[in-house]
mmCIF file of C-alpha atoms in Angstrom:
data_model
loop_
_atom_site.group_PDB
_atom_site.id
_atom_site.type_symbol
_atom_site.label_atom_id
_atom_site.label_comp_id
_atom_site.label_asym_id
_atom_site.label_seq_id
_atom_site.Cartn_x
_atom_site.Cartn_y
_atom_site.Cartn_z
ATOM 1 C CA MET A 1 195.835 53.666 100.548
ATOM 2 C CA ILE A 2 194.907 54.200 104.210
ATOM 3 C CA HIS A 3 194.632 51.059 106.304
ATOM 4 C CA GLN A 4 191.806 50.885 108.846
ATOM 5 C CA LEU A 5 194.412 50.740 111.666
ATOM 6 C CA ALA A 6 195.628 54.193 110.614
ATOM 7 C CA GLU A 7 192.351 55.732 111.802
ATOM 8 C CA ASN A 8 193.344 54.925 115.331
ATOM 9 C CA PHE A 9 196.052 57.553 115.221
ATOM 10 C CA ARG A 10 194.523 60.625 116.765
ATOM 11 C CA PRO A 11 196.052 62.573 119.651
ATOM 12 C CA VAL A 12 194.566 62.397 123.149
ATOM 13 C CA ALA A 13 193.402 66.045 122.667
ATOM 14 C CA PRO A 14 193.444 68.603 119.892
ATOM 15 C CA PRO A 15 196.763 70.401 119.369
ATOM 16 C CA GLN A 16 197.014 73.592 121.391
ATOM 17 C CA LEU A 17 198.852 76.599 119.926
ATOM 18 C CA ILE A 18 200.953 78.877 122.129
ATOM 19 C CA ASP A 19 203.161 81.871 121.443
ATOM 20 C CA ASP A 20 206.536 82.914 122.809
ATOM 21 C CA ALA A 21 207.510 79.302 123.697
ATOM 22 C CA TYR A 22 210.973 80.436 124.772
ATOM 23 C CA SER A 23 212.074 83.844 125.979
ATOM 24 C CA ALA A 24 214.453 85.830 123.738
ATOM 25 C CA ASP A 25 217.278 84.965 126.169
ATOM 26 C CA GLN A 26 216.418 81.259 126.110
ATOM 27 C CA HIS A 27 216.254 81.257 122.285
ATOM 28 C CA ALA A 28 219.630 82.968 122.075
ATOM 29 C CA ARG A 29 221.186 80.333 124.412
ATOM 30 C CA LEU A 30 219.615 77.491 122.478
ATOM 31 C CA LEU A 31 220.990 78.814 119.194
ATOM 32 C CA LYS A 32 224.449 79.420 120.751
ATOM 33 C CA VAL A 33 224.678 75.787 121.880
ATOM 34 C CA VAL A 34 223.759 74.695 118.380
ATOM 35 C CA ARG A 35 226.318 76.953 116.780
ATOM 36 C CA ASP A 36 229.064 76.085 119.260
ATOM 37 C CA ASN A 37 228.648 72.305 119.268
ATOM 38 C CA GLY A 38 227.980 71.398 115.667
ATOM 39 C CA PRO A 39 228.146 70.329 112.966
ATOM 40 C CA TRP A 40 225.064 68.064 113.223
ATOM 41 C CA PRO A 41 224.156 64.868 111.321
ATOM 42 C CA LEU A 42 221.141 64.181 109.119
ATOM 43 C CA ILE A 43 218.056 62.976 111.004
ATOM 44 C CA MET A 44 218.267 59.745 108.971
ATOM 45 C CA ALA A 45 221.893 59.163 109.988
ATOM 46 C CA GLU A 46 221.008 59.819 113.632
ATOM 47 C CA ASN A 47 218.055 57.405 113.764
ATOM 48 C CA PHE A 48 218.600 54.654 111.197
ATOM 49 C CA LYS A 49 221.318 52.187 110.316
ATOM 50 C CA THR A 50 219.848 50.976 107.024
ATOM 51 C CA PRO A 51 217.358 52.168 104.355
ATOM 52 C CA GLU A 52 215.125 49.213 105.322
ATOM 53 C CA GLU A 53 214.680 50.699 108.799
ATOM 54 C CA VAL A 54 213.554 53.965 107.283
ATOM 55 C CA VAL A 55 210.870 52.185 105.215
ATOM 56 C CA ALA A 56 209.670 50.412 108.318
ATOM 57 C CA THR A 57 208.895 53.774 109.975
ATOM 58 C CA ILE A 58 207.140 55.561 107.129
ATOM 59 C CA SER A 59 204.521 53.033 106.250
ATOM 60 C CA GLY A 60 206.287 52.040 103.028
ATOM 61 C CA SER A 61 206.877 48.740 101.307
ATOM 62 C CA ILE A 62 209.848 47.202 99.546
ATOM 63 C CA PRO A 63 209.346 45.463 96.167
ATOM 64 C CA ALA A 64 210.366 41.813 96.147
ATOM 65 C CA GLY A 65 214.020 41.302 95.265
ATOM 66 C CA VAL A 66 214.933 44.971 95.541
ATOM 67 C CA LYS A 67 218.059 45.898 97.560
ATOM 68 C CA LEU A 68 217.595 49.373 98.956
ATOM 69 C CA THR A 69 220.279 52.061 98.913
ATOM 70 C CA TRP A 70 220.274 55.504 100.580
ATOM 71 C CA ASP A 71 219.988 57.069 97.084
ATOM 72 C CA MET A 72 216.663 55.272 96.553
ATOM 73 C CA ILE A 73 215.315 56.582 99.881
ATOM 74 C CA GLY A 74 216.046 60.187 98.994
ATOM 75 C CA LEU A 75 217.901 62.226 101.631
ATOM 76 C CA ASN A 76 216.081 65.326 102.929
ATOM 77 C CA PRO A 77 218.526 67.988 104.177
ATOM 78 C CA VAL A 78 217.127 68.147 107.699
ATOM 79 C CA PHE A 79 219.588 67.683 110.533
ATOM 80 C CA ARG A 80 219.276 66.855 114.229
ATOM 81 C CA GLY A 81 220.974 67.150 117.585
ATOM 82 C CA TYR A 82 220.049 66.278 121.186
ATOM 83 C CA LEU A 83 219.930 68.722 124.051
ATOM 84 C CA GLY A 84 218.680 66.344 126.721
ATOM 85 C CA ARG A 85 218.054 62.641 127.039
ATOM 86 C CA GLY A 86 216.435 60.420 129.594
ATOM 87 C CA GLY A 87 215.775 63.217 132.077
ATOM 88 C CA VAL A 88 219.375 64.606 131.795
ATOM 89 C CA CYS A 89 219.997 68.012 130.291
ATOM 90 C CA LEU A 90 223.182 67.711 128.200
ATOM 91 C CA TYR A 91 224.005 71.435 128.398
ATOM 92 C CA PRO A 92 223.776 73.049 131.876
ATOM 93 C CA GLU A 93 223.136 76.481 130.334
ATOM 94 C CA LEU A 94 219.818 75.099 129.023
ATOM 95 C CA GLU A 95 218.480 73.529 132.237
ATOM 96 C CA ASP A 96 215.728 76.167 132.621
ATOM 97 C CA CYS A 97 214.562 75.228 129.083
ATOM 98 C CA TYR A 98 214.520 71.440 129.785
ATOM 99 C CA TYR A 99 213.222 71.427 133.343
ATOM 100 C CA ASN A 100 210.514 73.805 132.201
ATOM 101 C CA SER A 101 207.704 74.379 134.715
ATOM 102 C CA ARG A 102 205.501 76.056 132.098
ATOM 103 C CA PHE A 103 205.835 73.104 129.680
ATOM 104 C CA LEU A 104 205.268 70.546 132.407
ATOM 105 C CA ASP A 105 202.073 72.314 133.377
ATOM 106 C CA LEU A 106 200.941 72.499 129.798
ATOM 107 C CA VAL A 107 201.352 68.757 129.118
ATOM 108 C CA ARG A 108 199.847 67.713 132.467
ATOM 109 C CA LYS A 109 196.732 69.650 131.613
ATOM 110 C CA TYR A 110 196.762 68.471 128.007
ATOM 111 C CA TRP A 111 196.627 64.846 129.262
ATOM 112 C CA ASP A 112 194.750 65.419 132.521
ATOM 113 C CA CYS A 113 197.535 63.714 134.413
ATOM 114 C CA GLN A 114 199.074 64.317 137.841
ATOM 115 C CA TYR A 115 202.712 63.771 136.942
ATOM 116 C CA ALA A 116 205.077 64.631 134.090
ATOM 117 C CA GLU A 117 208.745 63.821 133.503
ATOM 118 C CA PRO A 118 210.929 65.752 131.036
ATOM 119 C CA GLU A 119 212.217 63.171 128.491
ATOM 120 C CA THR A 120 213.009 64.305 124.925
ATOM 121 C CA PHE A 121 214.862 67.505 124.172
ATOM 122 C CA LEU A 122 216.121 67.798 120.668
ATOM 123 C CA PHE A 123 216.216 70.130 117.701
ATOM 124 C CA ASN A 124 215.912 69.943 113.902
ATOM 125 C CA ILE A 125 217.820 72.447 111.835
ATOM 126 C CA GLN A 126 217.693 73.055 108.077
ATOM 127 C CA GLY A 127 217.998 75.473 105.240
ATOM 128 C CA PRO A 128 215.707 75.421 102.189
ATOM 129 C CA THR A 129 214.183 71.964 102.052
ATOM 130 C CA PRO A 130 211.459 69.955 100.237
ATOM 131 C CA ILE A 131 208.373 68.904 102.131
ATOM 132 C CA GLY A 132 209.251 66.679 105.093
ATOM 133 C CA GLY A 133 208.577 63.303 103.428
ATOM 134 C CA PRO A 134 205.288 61.480 103.744
ATOM 135 C CA PRO A 135 203.227 62.288 106.840
ATOM 136 C CA HIS A 136 204.665 60.223 109.650
ATOM 137 C CA LEU A 137 204.357 59.402 113.344
ATOM 138 C CA ASP A 138 207.011 60.072 115.963
ATOM 139 C CA GLY A 139 208.592 57.166 117.841
ATOM 140 C CA THR A 140 206.653 56.296 120.910
ATOM 141 C CA VAL A 141 207.987 54.294 123.857
ATOM 142 C CA PHE A 142 206.584 51.454 125.881
ATOM 143 C CA ARG A 143 207.102 50.334 129.513
ATOM 144 C CA GLY A 144 210.359 48.438 129.272
ATOM 145 C CA MET A 145 211.180 49.503 125.673
ATOM 146 C CA THR A 146 212.497 53.054 125.072
ATOM 147 C CA MET A 147 214.752 54.935 122.684
ATOM 148 C CA GLU A 148 217.646 53.952 124.948
ATOM 149 C CA ASN A 149 217.285 50.171 124.457
ATOM 150 C CA THR A 150 215.218 49.681 121.301
ATOM 151 C CA PRO A 151 215.639 50.706 117.643
ATOM 152 C CA LEU A 152 213.249 53.434 116.485
ATOM 153 C CA TRP A 153 211.956 51.266 113.589
ATOM 154 C CA LEU A 154 210.775 48.566 116.045
ATOM 155 C CA LEU A 155 209.106 51.113 118.366
ATOM 156 C CA LEU A 156 207.223 52.593 115.356
ATOM 157 C CA THR A 157 206.301 49.164 114.009
ATOM 158 C CA MET A 158 204.917 48.241 117.407
ATOM 159 C CA ALA A 159 202.885 51.447 117.519
ATOM 160 C CA LYS A 160 201.431 50.970 113.982
ATOM 161 C CA SER A 161 200.470 47.352 114.783
ATOM 162 C CA CYS A 162 198.156 48.539 117.591
ATOM 163 C CA LEU A 163 199.081 45.308 119.485
ATOM 164 C CA PHE A 164 200.895 46.998 122.352
ATOM 165 C CA ASP A 165 198.625 49.742 123.632
ATOM 166 C CA ARG A 166 198.576 48.138 127.122
ATOM 167 C CA TRP A 167 202.283 49.117 127.541
ATOM 168 C CA ARG A 168 202.337 52.373 125.491
ATOM 169 C CA SER A 169 203.643 55.363 127.477
ATOM 170 C CA LYS A 170 201.681 58.622 127.585
ATOM 171 C CA LYS A 171 203.688 61.289 125.911
ATOM 172 C CA GLY A 172 203.269 64.981 125.273
ATOM 173 C CA GLN A 173 205.355 67.568 123.419
ATOM 174 C CA VAL A 174 205.834 71.269 123.113
ATOM 175 C CA ILE A 175 207.208 71.756 119.618
ATOM 176 C CA ALA A 176 208.464 75.272 118.807
ATOM 177 C CA TRP A 177 209.636 76.871 115.586
ATOM 178 C CA TYR A 178 211.866 79.762 114.690
ATOM 179 C CA TYR A 179 211.859 80.664 110.984
ATOM 180 C CA ASN A 180 212.076 84.131 109.425
ATOM 181 C CA GLY A 181 212.091 83.076 105.773
ATOM 182 C CA LYS A 182 209.388 84.195 103.313
ATOM 183 C CA VAL A 183 208.454 80.791 101.815
ATOM 184 C CA GLY A 184 206.712 77.906 103.578
ATOM 185 C CA GLY A 185 208.340 76.640 106.759
ATOM 186 C CA GLY A 186 205.129 75.627 108.560
ATOM 187 C CA PHE A 187 203.692 72.376 109.852
ATOM 188 C CA ASN A 188 200.934 70.080 108.551
ATOM 189 C CA CYS A 189 199.138 67.621 110.877
ATOM 190 C CA TRP A 190 196.031 65.408 110.923
ATOM 191 C CA PRO A 191 194.656 65.545 114.474
ATOM 192 C CA ASN A 192 191.278 64.074 113.378
ATOM 193 C CA GLY A 193 192.782 61.049 111.700
ATOM 194 C CA PRO A 194 194.444 60.566 108.297
ATOM 195 C CA SER A 195 191.166 60.773 106.359
ATOM 196 C CA ALA A 196 190.143 64.089 107.838
ATOM 197 C CA GLU A 197 191.258 67.539 106.706
ATOM 198 C CA PRO A 198 194.714 68.571 107.757
ATOM 199 C CA LEU A 199 195.458 71.322 110.230
ATOM 200 C CA GLN A 200 198.122 73.779 108.934
ATOM 201 C CA ILE A 201 200.253 75.835 111.210
ATOM 202 C CA ASN A 202 201.698 78.464 108.833
ATOM 203 C CA ALA A 203 204.503 80.950 109.104
ATOM 204 C CA PRO A 204 205.410 83.384 110.607
ATOM 205 C CA MET A 205 206.861 80.857 113.050
ATOM 206 C CA TRP A 206 208.979 82.916 115.388
ATOM 207 C CA GLY A 207 208.422 81.321 118.804
ATOM 208 C CA LYS A 208 205.146 79.702 117.800
ATOM 209 C CA ALA A 209 204.619 76.286 119.358
ATOM 210 C CA VAL A 210 202.089 73.520 119.629
ATOM 211 C CA VAL A 211 201.279 71.306 122.606
ATOM 212 C CA VAL A 212 200.483 67.898 121.118
ATOM 213 C CA GLU A 213 200.912 64.091 121.119
ATOM 214 C CA ASN A 214 202.907 63.499 117.950
ATOM 215 C CA GLU A 215 203.221 59.750 118.436
ATOM 216 C CA MET A 216 199.457 59.435 117.728
ATOM 217 C CA MET A 217 199.079 62.123 115.002
ATOM 218 C CA PHE A 218 200.291 62.037 111.394
ATOM 219 C CA HIS A 219 202.401 65.160 110.635
ATOM 220 C CA HIS A 220 205.261 66.589 108.643
ATOM 221 C CA GLY A 221 207.030 69.808 107.984
ATOM 222 C CA GLN A 222 206.060 71.985 105.090
ATOM 223 C CA ALA A 223 208.531 72.711 102.251
ATOM 224 C CA THR A 224 210.828 75.582 103.239
ATOM 225 C CA GLY A 225 212.665 78.295 101.423
ATOM 226 C CA PRO A 226 213.346 79.047 97.752
ATOM 227 C CA VAL A 227 212.522 76.144 95.446
ATOM 228 C CA ALA A 228 215.820 76.280 93.582
ATOM 229 C CA GLN A 229 217.795 75.831 96.829
ATOM 230 C CA ARG A 230 215.822 72.929 98.409
ATOM 231 C CA LYS A 231 218.034 70.076 97.191
ATOM 232 C CA PRO A 232 221.767 70.820 97.717
ATOM 233 C CA GLN A 233 223.981 68.910 95.347
ATOM 234 C CA GLY A 234 226.189 66.103 96.669
ATOM 235 C CA LEU A 235 224.144 65.324 99.752
ATOM 236 C CA ASP A 236 225.252 62.023 101.400
ATOM 237 C CA ILE A 237 224.261 60.118 104.543
ATOM 238 C CA THR A 238 227.346 61.542 106.166
ATOM 239 C CA SER A 239 226.484 65.183 105.361
ATOM 240 C CA THR A 240 226.383 67.663 108.293
ATOM 241 C CA PHE A 241 224.907 71.073 109.090
ATOM 242 C CA GLY A 242 226.853 73.603 111.134
ATOM 243 C CA ALA A 243 227.816 77.281 111.683
ATOM 244 C CA ASP A 244 229.425 79.083 108.720
ATOM 245 C CA PRO A 245 232.759 80.234 110.004
ATOM 246 C CA GLU A 246 232.676 83.164 107.577
ATOM 247 C CA ASP A 247 229.230 84.440 108.593
ATOM 248 C CA PRO A 248 228.287 85.049 112.294
ATOM 249 C CA THR A 249 224.594 84.252 111.546
ATOM 250 C CA GLY A 250 224.982 81.909 108.613
ATOM 251 C CA TRP A 251 225.161 78.150 108.285
ATOM 252 C CA GLN A 252 226.474 75.569 105.844
ATOM 253 C CA VAL A 253 225.882 71.978 104.674
ATOM 254 C CA GLU A 254 229.129 70.035 104.342
ATOM 255 C CA THR A 255 230.011 66.592 102.989
ATOM 256 C CA PHE A 256 233.502 64.964 103.169
ATOM 257 C CA GLY A 257 235.018 68.409 103.925
ATOM 258 C CA LYS A 258 233.327 70.055 100.935
ATOM 259 C CA VAL A 259 230.663 72.780 101.439
ATOM 260 C CA ASN A 260 227.524 71.743 99.551
ATOM 261 C CA GLN A 261 225.489 74.838 100.414
ATOM 262 C CA LYS A 262 225.695 78.111 102.313
ATOM 263 C CA VAL A 263 222.492 78.953 104.244
ATOM 264 C CA PRO A 264 221.873 82.572 105.335
ATOM 265 C CA GLY A 265 220.526 83.040 108.825
ATOM 266 C CA GLN A 266 217.259 84.382 107.311
ATOM 267 C CA GLU A 267 216.670 80.972 105.579
ATOM 268 C CA MET A 268 217.486 78.706 108.534
ATOM 269 C CA ARG A 269 214.554 76.905 110.102
ATOM 270 C CA PHE A 270 215.032 75.875 113.726
ATOM 271 C CA LEU A 271 212.654 73.452 115.451
ATOM 272 C CA VAL A 272 212.986 72.736 119.153
ATOM 273 C CA HIS A 273 211.216 69.559 120.369
ATOM 274 C CA TRP A 274 210.583 69.237 124.067
ATOM 275 C CA GLY A 275 208.777 66.113 125.237
ATOM 276 C CA ALA A 276 207.656 64.528 128.490
ATOM 277 C CA ARG A 277 206.294 61.218 129.731
ATOM 278 C CA LEU A 278 202.990 61.547 131.607
ATOM 279 C CA PHE A 279 201.610 59.436 134.442
ATOM 280 C CA LYS A 280 197.908 59.470 135.302
ATOM 281 C CA ASP A 281 198.403 59.002 138.976
ATOM 282 C CA MET A 282 200.809 57.462 141.529
ATOM 283 C CA ALA A 283 199.781 53.944 140.616
ATOM 284 C CA ASP A 284 200.629 54.619 137.005
ATOM 285 C CA LEU A 285 203.972 56.118 138.017
ATOM 286 C CA LYS A 286 204.827 53.152 140.227
ATOM 287 C CA ARG A 287 203.908 50.653 137.488
ATOM 288 C CA THR A 288 206.519 52.280 135.305
ATOM 289 C CA TYR A 289 209.346 52.768 137.820
ATOM 290 C CA GLU A 290 208.833 49.535 139.660
ATOM 291 C CA HIS A 291 208.749 47.655 136.368
ATOM 292 C CA THR A 292 205.767 45.525 137.367
ATOM 293 C CA ASP A 293 204.302 45.447 133.858
ATOM 294 C CA ASP A 294 207.131 45.877 131.331
ATOM 295 C CA ILE A 295 207.428 44.424 127.880
ATOM 296 C CA SER A 296 210.731 43.213 126.357
ATOM 297 C CA ALA A 297 211.966 43.237 122.782
ATOM 298 C CA GLU A 298 211.834 39.424 122.768
ATOM 299 C CA THR A 299 208.146 39.457 123.740
ATOM 300 C CA ALA A 300 207.394 42.175 121.251
ATOM 301 C CA ILE A 301 209.059 40.344 118.372
ATOM 302 C CA THR A 302 207.202 37.137 119.351
ATOM 303 C CA MET A 303 203.902 38.955 119.335
ATOM 304 C CA LEU A 304 204.560 40.491 115.960
ATOM 305 C CA ILE A 305 205.605 37.093 114.541
ATOM 306 C CA ASP A 306 202.475 35.397 115.912
ATOM 307 C CA ASP A 307 200.267 38.152 114.525
ATOM 308 C CA MET A 308 201.840 37.889 111.040
ATOM 309 C CA LYS A 309 201.377 34.108 111.083
ATOM 310 C CA LYS A 310 197.692 34.448 112.036
ATOM 311 C CA ARG A 311 197.253 36.900 109.121
ATOM 312 C CA GLY A 312 198.953 34.506 106.654
ATOM 313 C CA VAL A 313 202.038 36.621 106.041
ATOM 314 C CA ALA A 314 204.752 34.501 104.368
ATOM 315 C CA PHE A 315 208.225 34.941 105.948
ATOM 316 C CA GLU A 316 211.109 33.055 107.524
ATOM 317 C CA VAL A 317 211.589 33.463 111.307
ATOM 318 C CA PRO A 318 214.979 35.237 111.654
ATOM 319 C CA THR A 319 217.706 34.181 114.093
ATOM 320 C CA ASP A 320 218.592 37.825 114.766
ATOM 321 C CA PRO A 321 215.406 39.827 114.246
ATOM 322 C CA LEU A 322 216.753 43.145 115.428
ATOM 323 C CA HIS A 323 219.494 43.168 112.791
ATOM 324 C CA ASP A 324 217.914 41.218 109.930
ATOM 325 C CA ASN A 325 217.157 43.631 107.032
ATOM 326 C CA VAL A 326 214.940 41.080 105.250
ATOM 327 C CA PHE A 327 212.805 40.722 108.411
ATOM 328 C CA VAL A 328 212.635 44.476 108.861
ATOM 329 C CA GLY A 329 211.352 44.673 105.313
ATOM 330 C CA VAL A 330 208.718 41.995 106.038
ATOM 331 C CA LEU A 331 207.525 43.995 109.031
ATOM 332 C CA ALA A 332 207.437 47.210 106.946
ATOM 333 C CA GLN A 333 205.089 45.598 104.448
ATOM 334 C CA ALA A 334 202.989 43.707 107.049
ATOM 335 C CA TYR A 335 202.295 46.881 109.016
ATOM 336 C CA ASN A 336 202.099 49.406 106.103
ATOM 337 C CA ILE A 337 199.097 51.255 107.402
ATOM 338 C CA GLY A 338 199.385 54.099 104.866
ATOM 339 C CA GLY A 339 198.799 57.673 105.837
ATOM 340 C CA PRO A 340 197.138 60.881 104.726
ATOM 341 C CA THR A 341 196.996 61.575 100.978
ATOM 342 C CA ASN A 342 195.296 64.919 101.206
ATOM 343 C CA ILE A 343 198.532 66.851 101.480
ATOM 344 C CA PRO A 344 198.358 70.635 101.079
ATOM 345 C CA PRO A 345 200.370 72.039 98.113
ATOM 346 C CA ASP A 346 203.888 73.341 98.781
ATOM 347 C CA ALA A 347 204.507 77.053 99.211
ATOM 348 C CA ILE A 348 206.308 78.319 96.106
ATOM 349 C CA ASP A 349 208.490 81.417 95.958
ATOM 350 C CA GLU A 350 207.583 84.016 93.397
ATOM 351 C CA ALA A 351 210.993 83.770 91.654
ATOM 352 C CA ALA A 352 210.591 80.028 90.989
#
């Protein structure tokens, strides 16, 4: 069921498709960094400490009395690494990719803003994979509360509550894909709200990219690769994805030193997510960097608690709200705004 609040989630402008996001040389350097510095953890392991935190981000709910485990959540074999954080490029050989004049110009025009600051620079990497979970929203940030000082589940809960728009940062992304496989591998999104028809960006995906505001648009990755290979056996929250030492273009999923799956280069899907914060003008920029109108986690939690009390939600006020799984579960249910249900069917390989 889609909550009325979910209809607020529409990007500031329609997604804009571009080609040749990175040059052949840039793509080769990006891929070399990934091969040389892996293996890489699951997205879930990178972003969440408990299954309850996952539910809080995907507009789910936890049945009363149920203790969640990672097995209940279902682990999707999609892995992540960071190439830059907080304005700092982590690999000097990629500085032209991160401090990218073309991308900065694209997001400034997309937002009609004067200033842009490179912020997020990460990648997702995977072999054959089921659809990327329920349509979701990316973690936004607020003046005073960012990925550096706030858990992702809290940032997403704040966004879904629509209580904190006064402090919400303007963000824009250029998200690029490289996938040569024959089955699926595209991107579904709902730029006109979760009740509207989805936009599908379908393969071929070699260097195709979208300029977008993913924090305000439901989206997910399409299923990728041969159906029979989409769920590697033995996957664990500790599983990793890295270069196959026996194949110069191949990859492998590994758990506790055991190889779960070999992934040929042809079946590897590589997503590069570049993001920036935008500032309308100098006054907006100063408000952020002079911290004249920040919000703190303490204030945010207090506002969420007050809102739930007004709505008649039954719960006990926690002593340590940022680390209380029961409270995280309460928030997940209170701000379960639902999401799109008109999900396009998976691409199926002919051999399935």
